[in-house]
Coordinates of C-alpha atoms and ligand atoms in Angstrom, one line a residue:
M1 CA 0.0 0.0 0.0
Y2 CA 2.6 2.4 1.2
T3 CA 4.8 1.5 -1.7
Q4 CA 2.1 2.0 -4.3
A5 CA 1.2 5.4 -2.8
L6 CA 4.8 6.5 -3.0
N7 CA 5.2 5.3 -6.5
A8 CA 2.0 7.0 -7.6
G9 CA 3.5 10.2 -6.1
A10 CA 6.6 9.9 -8.1
A11 CA 4.6 9.3 -11.3
E12 CA 2.4 12.4 -10.7
R13 CA 5.4 14.6 -10.1
E14 CA 6.7 13.6 -13.6
T15 CA 3.6 13.5 -15.7
P16 CA 2.8 17.3 -15.9
F17 CA 6.3 17.8 -17.4
V18 CA 6.4 14.9 -19.8
E19 CA 5.1 16.9 -22.7
D20 CA 7.4 19.8 -21.8
A21 CA 10.5 19.3 -23.9
G22 CA 12.2 22.2 -22.1
A23 CA 12.0 20.5 -18.7
A24 CA 14.9 18.1 -19.6
A25 CA 17.0 21.0 -20.9
R26 CA 16.4 23.1 -17.8
F27 CA 17.2 20.1 -15.6
Q28 CA 20.5 19.5 -17.4
A29 CA 21.3 23.2 -17.2
R30 CA 20.9 23.0 -13.4
I31 CA 23.2 20.0 -13.3
D32 CA 25.8 21.8 -15.5
A33 CA 25.7 24.8 -13.1
E34 CA 26.5 22.3 -10.2
E35 CA 23.1 22.9 -8.6
R36 CA 21.9 20.1 -6.3
I37 CA 18.7 18.3 -7.3
E38 CA 16.4 17.8 -4.3
P39 CA 13.5 15.2 -3.8
N40 CA 10.6 17.6 -4.8
D41 CA 12.4 19.0 -7.9
W42 CA 11.4 17.8 -11.3
M43 CA 13.8 15.1 -12.7
P44 CA 13.7 12.8 -15.7
A45 CA 12.3 9.4 -15.0
A46 CA 15.6 7.8 -16.1
Y47 CA 17.5 9.9 -13.6
R48 CA 15.2 8.8 -10.8
K49 CA 15.5 5.2 -11.9
T50 CA 19.3 5.2 -12.2
L51 CA 19.7 6.8 -8.8
T52 CA 17.2 4.5 -7.1
R53 CA 19.1 1.5 -8.5
Q54 CA 22.5 2.9 -7.5
I55 CA 21.6 4.1 -4.0
S56 CA 19.6 1.0 -3.1
Q57 CA 22.4 -1.3 -4.4
H58 CA 24.8 0.8 -2.3
A59 CA 22.5 0.3 0.8
H60 CA 22.3 -3.4 0.2
S61 CA 26.1 -3.6 0.0
E62 CA 26.5 -1.9 3.4
I63 CA 24.0 -4.3 5.0
V64 CA 25.3 -7.5 3.4
G65 CA 28.9 -6.2 4.0
M66 CA 28.2 -6.6 7.8
L67 CA 28.1 -10.4 7.4
P68 CA 31.8 -11.3 6.5
E69 CA 33.1 -9.1 9.4
G70 CA 30.3 -9.8 11.9
N71 CA 31.5 -13.4 11.6
W72 CA 34.7 -12.3 13.4
I73 CA 33.4 -10.2 16.2
T74 CA 33.3 -13.0 18.7
R75 CA 36.8 -14.2 17.6
A76 CA 38.7 -10.9 17.6
P77 CA 42.0 -11.5 19.3
S78 CA 41.7 -8.8 22.0
L79 CA 39.1 -6.6 23.7
R80 CA 40.4 -3.5 21.8
R81 CA 40.1 -5.3 18.5
K82 CA 36.6 -6.5 19.4
A83 CA 35.5 -3.0 20.3
A84 CA 36.9 -1.5 17.1
L85 CA 35.4 -4.2 14.9
L86 CA 32.0 -4.0 16.6
A87 CA 32.0 -0.2 16.1
K88 CA 32.9 -0.7 12.4
V89 CA 30.2 -3.2 11.7
Q90 CA 27.7 -0.9 13.4
D91 CA 28.8 2.0 11.2
E92 CA 28.1 -0.2 8.1
C93 CA 24.6 -0.8 9.4
G94 CA 24.2 3.0 9.8
H95 CA 25.4 3.6 6.3
G96 CA 22.8 1.2 5.0
L97 CA 20.1 3.1 6.9
Y98 CA 21.2 6.5 5.6
L99 CA 21.3 5.2 2.1
Y100 CA 17.8 3.5 2.3
A101 CA 16.5 6.8 3.6
A102 CA 18.2 8.7 0.7
A103 CA 16.7 6.2 -1.8
E104 CA 13.2 6.5 -0.3
T105 CA 13.2 10.2 -1.2
L106 CA 13.1 9.1 -4.8
G107 CA 9.7 7.4 -4.2
T108 CA 10.5 3.7 -3.6
S109 CA 9.8 2.4 -0.2
R110 CA 12.4 0.7 2.0
E111 CA 10.2 -2.4 2.2
E112 CA 10.2 -2.7 -1.6
M113 CA 14.0 -2.3 -1.8
V114 CA 14.6 -4.9 1.0
D115 CA 12.2 -7.3 -0.8
A116 CA 14.1 -6.9 -4.0
L117 CA 17.3 -7.9 -2.1
L118 CA 15.8 -10.8 -0.3
E119 CA 14.2 -12.2 -3.5
G120 CA 17.5 -12.0 -5.3
R121 CA 16.3 -9.2 -7.8
A122 CA 18.7 -6.5 -6.5
K123 CA 22.5 -6.6 -6.7
Y124 CA 25.0 -5.7 -4.0
S125 CA 28.8 -5.4 -4.2
S126 CA 30.4 -8.6 -5.5
I127 CA 33.2 -8.3 -2.9
F128 CA 30.9 -9.5 0.0
N129 CA 30.5 -12.9 -1.6
Y130 CA 34.0 -13.9 -0.6
P131 CA 34.7 -15.7 2.7
T132 CA 36.7 -14.4 5.7
L133 CA 38.9 -17.3 6.5
T134 CA 41.4 -15.8 9.1
W135 CA 41.7 -12.8 11.3
A136 CA 44.0 -11.2 8.7
D137 CA 41.0 -11.0 6.4
I138 CA 39.5 -8.5 8.8
G139 CA 42.7 -6.4 8.3
A140 CA 42.6 -6.9 4.5
I141 CA 38.9 -5.9 4.3
G142 CA 39.4 -2.7 6.3
W143 CA 42.5 -1.7 4.4
L144 CA 41.5 -2.8 0.9
V145 CA 37.7 -3.1 0.7
D146 CA 37.0 0.1 2.7
G147 CA 39.9 1.7 0.9
A148 CA 38.3 0.9 -2.4
A149 CA 34.9 2.1 -1.0
I150 CA 36.5 5.5 -0.1
M151 CA 37.9 5.9 -3.6
N152 CA 34.4 5.3 -5.0
Q153 CA 32.5 7.4 -2.5
I154 CA 34.6 10.5 -2.1
P155 CA 33.5 11.8 -5.6
L156 CA 29.9 10.8 -4.6
C157 CA 30.0 13.6 -2.0
R158 CA 29.6 15.9 -5.0
C159 CA 26.8 13.8 -6.7
S160 CA 24.1 16.0 -8.2
Y161 CA 21.4 14.4 -6.1
G162 CA 21.4 16.2 -2.7
P163 CA 20.3 13.5 -0.3
Y164 CA 22.9 11.0 -1.7
A165 CA 25.7 13.5 -1.7
R166 CA 25.0 14.6 1.9
A167 CA 24.8 11.0 3.1
M168 CA 28.1 10.3 1.5
I169 CA 29.9 13.1 3.4
R170 CA 29.2 11.4 6.7
V171 CA 29.8 7.9 5.4
C172 CA 33.2 8.9 4.0
K173 CA 34.4 10.2 7.4
E174 CA 33.5 6.8 9.0
E175 CA 35.1 4.8 6.1
S176 CA 38.4 6.5 6.7
F177 CA 38.4 5.1 10.3
H178 CA 37.6 1.7 8.9
Q179 CA 40.5 1.8 6.5
R180 CA 42.9 2.8 9.2
Q181 CA 41.8 0.1 11.6
G182 CA 42.2 -2.5 8.8
Y183 CA 45.7 -1.2 7.9
E184 CA 46.7 -1.2 11.6
I185 CA 45.7 -4.9 11.9
M186 CA 47.8 -5.6 8.8
L187 CA 50.8 -3.6 10.2
T188 CA 50.6 -5.5 13.5
L189 CA 50.5 -8.9 11.8
C190 CA 53.4 -7.9 9.5
R191 CA 55.5 -6.9 12.4
G192 CA 54.6 -10.1 14.3
T193 CA 55.8 -13.7 14.0
P194 CA 56.5 -15.2 10.5
E195 CA 53.2 -17.1 10.8
Q196 CA 51.3 -13.8 11.4
K197 CA 53.1 -12.2 8.4
A198 CA 52.3 -15.2 6.3
M199 CA 48.6 -14.8 7.3
A200 CA 48.6 -11.2 6.2
Q201 CA 50.2 -12.1 2.9
D202 CA 47.7 -14.8 2.3
A203 CA 44.8 -12.4 3.0
L204 CA 46.3 -9.9 0.5
N205 CA 46.7 -12.6 -2.1
R206 CA 43.0 -13.6 -1.8
W207 CA 41.5 -10.1 -1.6
W208 CA 43.6 -8.1 -4.1
W209 CA 41.9 -9.1 -7.3
P210 CA 38.3 -9.1 -6.0
C211 CA 39.0 -5.6 -4.7
L212 CA 40.0 -4.4 -8.2
M213 CA 36.8 -5.8 -9.5
M214 CA 34.8 -3.6 -7.0
F215 CA 35.2 -0.7 -9.4
G216 CA 33.0 -2.5 -11.9
P217 CA 33.6 -3.5 -15.5
P218 CA 36.2 -1.8 -17.7
D219 CA 35.1 1.5 -19.2
S220 CA 34.8 -0.1 -22.6
Q221 CA 32.0 -2.4 -21.3
S222 CA 30.4 -0.2 -18.7
Q223 CA 26.6 0.2 -19.4
H224 CA 25.6 3.2 -17.4
S225 CA 28.7 5.4 -17.3
D226 CA 28.1 7.9 -20.0
Q227 CA 24.7 9.1 -18.9
S228 CA 25.7 9.0 -15.2
T229 CA 28.7 11.2 -16.0
K230 CA 26.4 13.7 -17.8
W231 CA 24.1 13.8 -14.8
K232 CA 27.1 14.2 -12.5
I233 CA 26.2 11.2 -10.5
K234 CA 29.5 9.8 -11.5
R235 CA 32.6 12.0 -11.6
F236 CA 35.3 9.5 -12.6
S237 CA 35.1 6.4 -14.7
N238 CA 35.5 2.8 -13.4
D239 CA 39.0 2.5 -14.8
E240 CA 40.1 5.9 -13.5
L241 CA 39.0 5.0 -10.0
R242 CA 40.6 1.6 -10.2
Q243 CA 43.9 3.2 -11.2
K244 CA 43.7 5.7 -8.3
F245 CA 43.2 2.9 -5.9
V246 CA 46.1 0.8 -7.2
D247 CA 48.4 3.9 -7.1
A248 CA 47.4 4.7 -3.5
T249 CA 47.5 1.1 -2.3
V250 CA 50.6 -0.5 -3.8
P251 CA 53.0 1.7 -1.8
Q252 CA 51.0 0.9 1.4
G253 CA 51.4 -2.8 0.7
H254 CA 55.2 -2.4 0.1
Y255 CA 55.5 -0.5 3.4
L256 CA 54.0 -3.6 5.1
G257 CA 56.7 -5.7 3.4
L258 CA 54.1 -7.6 1.4
T259 CA 54.0 -8.6 -2.3
F260 CA 51.0 -8.3 -4.6
P261 CA 49.7 -11.4 -6.4
D262 CA 50.3 -9.8 -9.8
P263 CA 53.5 -10.6 -11.8
D264 CA 52.6 -7.7 -14.2
L265 CA 52.5 -5.1 -11.5
R266 CA 55.1 -2.4 -12.3
F267 CA 55.7 1.3 -11.8
N268 CA 55.7 3.3 -15.0
E269 CA 58.1 6.2 -14.5
E270 CA 56.7 8.1 -17.5
T271 CA 53.0 8.1 -16.5
G272 CA 53.7 8.0 -12.7
H273 CA 51.2 5.1 -12.4
W274 CA 51.3 1.5 -11.3
E275 CA 50.4 -0.8 -14.2
F276 CA 48.7 -4.0 -13.4
G277 CA 47.8 -7.3 -15.1
E278 CA 44.5 -8.6 -16.6
I279 CA 41.5 -8.8 -14.3
D280 CA 39.6 -12.1 -14.5
W281 CA 36.3 -10.6 -15.6
D282 CA 34.8 -14.1 -15.9
E283 CA 35.1 -14.6 -12.2
F284 CA 33.4 -11.2 -11.7
R285 CA 30.5 -12.1 -13.9
Q286 CA 30.1 -15.5 -12.1
V287 CA 30.0 -13.8 -8.7
L288 CA 27.5 -11.2 -10.0
A289 CA 25.4 -14.0 -11.4
G290 CA 25.1 -15.5 -8.0
N291 CA 27.8 -18.1 -8.2
G292 CA 30.5 -16.6 -6.0
P293 CA 31.8 -18.6 -3.0
C294 CA 29.3 -17.1 -0.5
N295 CA 26.3 -15.7 -2.5
R296 CA 23.8 -18.3 -1.2
E297 CA 25.0 -18.1 2.3
R298 CA 24.8 -14.3 2.4
L299 CA 21.2 -14.2 1.1
A300 CA 20.2 -17.0 3.4
A301 CA 21.6 -15.0 6.4
R302 CA 19.8 -11.8 5.3
R303 CA 16.5 -13.7 4.9
K304 CA 16.8 -15.3 8.3
A305 CA 17.6 -12.0 9.9
H306 CA 14.5 -10.5 8.2
E307 CA 12.3 -13.3 9.4
D308 CA 13.7 -13.1 12.9
G309 CA 13.0 -9.4 13.0
A310 CA 9.3 -9.7 11.9
W311 CA 8.1 -9.4 15.5
V312 CA 10.0 -6.1 15.9
R313 CA 8.4 -4.6 12.8
D314 CA 5.0 -5.8 13.9
A315 CA 5.4 -4.3 17.3
A316 CA 6.6 -1.0 15.9
A317 CA 3.6 -0.9 13.5
A318 CA 1.2 -1.8 16.3
Y319 CA 2.7 1.0 18.5
A320 CA 2.5 3.6 15.7
E321 CA -1.1 2.6 15.1
K322 CA -1.9 3.0 18.9
R323 CA -0.3 6.4 19.0
R324 CA -2.2 7.5 15.9
A325 CA -5.5 6.3 17.3
R326 CA -4.8 8.2 20.6
T327 CA -3.9 11.4 18.8
E328 CA -7.1 11.1 16.8
M329 CA -9.2 10.6 19.9
K330 CA -7.6 13.7 21.5
V331 CA -8.3 15.8 18.4
A332 CA -11.9 14.6 18.3
A333 CA -12.3 15.5 22.0
Ligands
FE2_1 FE1 30.2 1.6 4.7
FE2_2 FE1 33.3 0.7 5.9

């Protein structure tokens, strides 16, 4: 019901302008002038659809992303590590909530977005379909996965859609803490026993390539990039962001005394960039298609959490109904 009402609202906001050819031009002029688009402003249906897809996928990624790390909260090696990891995983939940709220301003309800995730119709970041096998994986995730997320998200702070851009500013501040806690875990392991250092190396070996895939397909095959760039949703291409990430991360790995699992990795003095080898895009497609190492497990965990939380939603709805009825009675009196 609620969903339908919201969607009808979105449709009504668009219809009066559909015939107006100038509306799209005026909209683009606002974007070109770096103005922010706000929820009640006119926007092309495709802009609304693109952003709804992107922001909801981003929200799902934050929520599913809690699973591989949540798995290690009870096994963190010290109270300090446990407290930091717990805070980090809670932050990710918060990111999911800001993002669902930002996506709702475009006219799709949170219930509808969550249903799409649970029914396997919505995507989330491919990276969270890989398993966390050792404690070093928690270091590698913070350092590399959150590091890649920062690269992606900093430009989104200037996204043309106001609610998304504003959510990203807060998210990025927290991501930077996540990245540091991960790097510090790696640094401690690398300065520890040979076994600990080997664990850190193994984690880097397993996470490096999936992290490079996080930036999405190469520009030559990217479906949505051109229009998203024109609308200033996207400020850098997938390949540009991937290169920035490699350039920033390789020296950090060398400082740890680790090697990267890429025989083609070399610094190009002329361009000032780190060149890297071929990414296995077939693996990426397989993971996106639901055949990664943990896809089924992740969705099963989310479905169970949703079912287990049904009583909380029912109780909240019953309480809201009771309050509404009480207010109505007062107004009537
Ligand atoms: Fe996050
Ligand atoms: Fe994070």
